[in-house]
């Protein structure tokens, strides 16, 4: 979401620098923002479709994210008792863990959203 906010701010700054009448600037900014919203909606729809298909799959397809996060947890737990180089401050493991946590949380939230939308009666 922060990326979208930064992008919107950048678009606004660029439009402000143009030598157009105020009305045309506002229209241009509105058109660009509508395009960004459409792209974001399409991305969310495609992500939801992928998660929906994954949820329909076999046990491994539905469970790979929790399994990966459990493996990360076991590595960290083992690192408290052993000297593991993968857990060094300069290791990319922490970046991977951060991405994994973000993806897990977003993916799990999306799964719940999709399942609640599928259960909702259609109008």
JSON list of C-alpha atoms in Angstrom, two decimals, residues 41-115:
[
{"chain": "A", "resi": 41, "resn": "UNK", "atom": "CA", "xyz": [-7.89, -4.16, -9.03]},
{"chain": "A", "resi": 42, "resn": "UNK", "atom": "CA", "xyz": [-6.75, -6.49, -11.82]},
{"chain": "A", "resi": 43, "resn": "UNK", "atom": "CA", "xyz": [-3.72, -7.55, -9.78]},
{"chain": "A", "resi": 44, "resn": "UNK", "atom": "CA", "xyz": [-5.87, -8.30, -6.74]},
{"chain": "A", "resi": 45, "resn": "UNK", "atom": "CA", "xyz": [-8.35, -10.25, -8.87]},
{"chain": "A", "resi": 46, "resn": "UNK", "atom": "CA", "xyz": [-5.56, -12.34, -10.40]},
{"chain": "A", "resi": 47, "resn": "UNK", "atom": "CA", "xyz": [-4.01, -13.01, -6.98]},
{"chain": "A", "resi": 48, "resn": "UNK", "atom": "CA", "xyz": [-7.40, -14.07, -5.62]},
{"chain": "A", "resi": 49, "resn": "UNK", "atom": "CA", "xyz": [-7.90, -16.42, -8.59]},
{"chain": "A", "resi": 50, "resn": "UNK", "atom": "CA", "xyz": [-4.49, -18.01, -7.98]},
{"chain": "A", "resi": 51, "resn": "UNK", "atom": "CA", "xyz": [-5.27, -18.49, -4.29]},
{"chain": "A", "resi": 52, "resn": "UNK", "atom": "CA", "xyz": [-8.71, -19.88, -5.14]},
{"chain": "A", "resi": 53, "resn": "UNK", "atom": "CA", "xyz": [-7.13, -22.47, -7.45]},
{"chain": "A", "resi": 54, "resn": "UNK", "atom": "CA", "xyz": [-4.52, -23.29, -4.84]},
{"chain": "A", "resi": 55, "resn": "UNK", "atom": "CA", "xyz": [-7.27, -23.83, -2.24]},
{"chain": "A", "resi": 56, "resn": "UNK", "atom": "CA", "xyz": [-9.01, -26.30, -4.58]},
{"chain": "A", "resi": 57, "resn": "UNK", "atom": "CA", "xyz": [-5.81, -28.31, -5.00]},
{"chain": "A", "resi": 58, "resn": "UNK", "atom": "CA", "xyz": [-4.41, -31.22, -3.04]},
{"chain": "A", "resi": 59, "resn": "UNK", "atom": "CA", "xyz": [-3.15, -31.16, 0.53]},
{"chain": "A", "resi": 60, "resn": "UNK", "atom": "CA", "xyz": [0.36, -30.01, -0.41]},
{"chain": "A", "resi": 61, "resn": "UNK", "atom": "CA", "xyz": [-0.92, -27.14, -2.56]},
{"chain": "A", "resi": 62, "resn": "UNK", "atom": "CA", "xyz": [-3.09, -25.93, 0.31]},
{"chain": "A", "resi": 63, "resn": "UNK", "atom": "CA", "xyz": [-0.40, -26.38, 2.98]},
{"chain": "A", "resi": 64, "resn": "UNK", "atom": "CA", "xyz": [2.88, -25.25, 1.46]},
{"chain": "A", "resi": 65, "resn": "UNK", "atom": "CA", "xyz": [2.89, -21.83, 3.12]},
{"chain": "A", "resi": 66, "resn": "UNK", "atom": "CA", "xyz": [2.41, -23.16, 6.67]},
{"chain": "A", "resi": 67, "resn": "UNK", "atom": "CA", "xyz": [5.04, -25.83, 6.01]},
{"chain": "A", "resi": 68, "resn": "UNK", "atom": "CA", "xyz": [7.58, -23.25, 4.84]},
{"chain": "A", "resi": 69, "resn": "UNK", "atom": "CA", "xyz": [6.91, -21.06, 7.85]},
{"chain": "A", "resi": 70, "resn": "UNK", "atom": "CA", "xyz": [7.29, -24.06, 10.19]},
{"chain": "A", "resi": 71, "resn": "UNK", "atom": "CA", "xyz": [10.66, -24.84, 8.57]},
{"chain": "A", "resi": 72, "resn": "UNK", "atom": "CA", "xyz": [11.74, -21.22, 9.13]},
{"chain": "A", "resi": 73, "resn": "UNK", "atom": "CA", "xyz": [10.64, -21.51, 12.77]},
{"chain": "A", "resi": 74, "resn": "UNK", "atom": "CA", "xyz": [12.62, -24.73, 13.21]},
{"chain": "A", "resi": 75, "resn": "UNK", "atom": "CA", "xyz": [15.73, -23.09, 11.71]},
{"chain": "A", "resi": 76, "resn": "UNK", "atom": "CA", "xyz": [15.43, -20.15, 14.11]},
{"chain": "A", "resi": 77, "resn": "UNK", "atom": "CA", "xyz": [14.80, -22.48, 17.06]},
{"chain": "A", "resi": 78, "resn": "UNK", "atom": "CA", "xyz": [17.83, -24.59, 16.13]},
{"chain": "A", "resi": 79, "resn": "UNK", "atom": "CA", "xyz": [19.85, -21.38, 15.82]},
{"chain": "A", "resi": 80, "resn": "UNK", "atom": "CA", "xyz": [19.21, -20.52, 19.46]},
{"chain": "A", "resi": 81, "resn": "UNK", "atom": "CA", "xyz": [21.07, -23.69, 20.50]},
{"chain": "A", "resi": 82, "resn": "UNK", "atom": "CA", "xyz": [23.55, -24.06, 17.62]},
{"chain": "A", "resi": 83, "resn": "UNK", "atom": "CA", "xyz": [25.78, -21.65, 15.75]},
{"chain": "A", "resi": 84, "resn": "UNK", "atom": "CA", "xyz": [24.17, -21.63, 12.31]},
{"chain": "A", "resi": 85, "resn": "UNK", "atom": "CA", "xyz": [25.81, -19.41, 9.66]},
{"chain": "A", "resi": 86, "resn": "UNK", "atom": "CA", "xyz": [22.45, -19.02, 7.93]},
{"chain": "A", "resi": 87, "resn": "UNK", "atom": "CA", "xyz": [21.27, -16.94, 10.90]},
{"chain": "A", "resi": 88, "resn": "UNK", "atom": "CA", "xyz": [24.15, -14.42, 10.79]},
{"chain": "A", "resi": 89, "resn": "UNK", "atom": "CA", "xyz": [23.16, -10.76, 10.66]},
{"chain": "A", "resi": 90, "resn": "UNK", "atom": "CA", "xyz": [24.49, -10.49, 7.11]},
{"chain": "A", "resi": 91, "resn": "UNK", "atom": "CA", "xyz": [22.57, -13.54, 5.90]},
{"chain": "A", "resi": 92, "resn": "UNK", "atom": "CA", "xyz": [19.79, -13.15, 3.32]},
{"chain": "A", "resi": 93, "resn": "UNK", "atom": "CA", "xyz": [17.75, -15.59, 5.43]},
{"chain": "A", "resi": 94, "resn": "UNK", "atom": "CA", "xyz": [16.20, -12.69, 7.31]},
{"chain": "A", "resi": 95, "resn": "UNK", "atom": "CA", "xyz": [15.11, -11.02, 4.06]},
{"chain": "A", "resi": 96, "resn": "UNK", "atom": "CA", "xyz": [13.59, -14.30, 2.94]},
{"chain": "A", "resi": 97, "resn": "UNK", "atom": "CA", "xyz": [11.82, -14.67, 6.28]},
{"chain": "A", "resi": 98, "resn": "UNK", "atom": "CA", "xyz": [10.43, -11.13, 6.02]},
{"chain": "A", "resi": 99, "resn": "UNK", "atom": "CA", "xyz": [9.13, -11.82, 2.51]},
{"chain": "A", "resi": 100, "resn": "UNK", "atom": "CA", "xyz": [7.74, -15.16, 3.67]},
{"chain": "A", "resi": 101, "resn": "UNK", "atom": "CA", "xyz": [5.91, -13.63, 6.62]},
{"chain": "A", "resi": 102, "resn": "UNK", "atom": "CA", "xyz": [4.46, -10.88, 4.44]},
{"chain": "A", "resi": 103, "resn": "UNK", "atom": "CA", "xyz": [3.40, -13.37, 1.79]},
{"chain": "A", "resi": 104, "resn": "UNK", "atom": "CA", "xyz": [1.97, -15.74, 4.37]},
{"chain": "A", "resi": 105, "resn": "UNK", "atom": "CA", "xyz": [-0.06, -13.06, 6.08]},
{"chain": "A", "resi": 106, "resn": "UNK", "atom": "CA", "xyz": [-1.30, -11.56, 2.81]},
{"chain": "A", "resi": 107, "resn": "UNK", "atom": "CA", "xyz": [-1.93, -14.99, 1.32]},
{"chain": "A", "resi": 108, "resn": "UNK", "atom": "CA", "xyz": [-3.81, -16.23, 4.36]},
{"chain": "A", "resi": 109, "resn": "UNK", "atom": "CA", "xyz": [-5.88, -13.06, 4.52]},
{"chain": "A", "resi": 110, "resn": "UNK", "atom": "CA", "xyz": [-6.66, -13.38, 0.81]},
{"chain": "A", "resi": 111, "resn": "UNK", "atom": "CA", "xyz": [-7.68, -17.02, 1.28]},
{"chain": "A", "resi": 112, "resn": "UNK", "atom": "CA", "xyz": [-10.09, -16.03, 4.02]},
{"chain": "A", "resi": 113, "resn": "UNK", "atom": "CA", "xyz": [-11.46, -13.16, 1.94]},
{"chain": "A", "resi": 114, "resn": "UNK", "atom": "CA", "xyz": [-11.96, -15.39, -1.10]},
{"chain": "A", "resi": 115, "resn": "UNK", "atom": "CA", "xyz": [-13.62, -18.13, 0.93]}
]
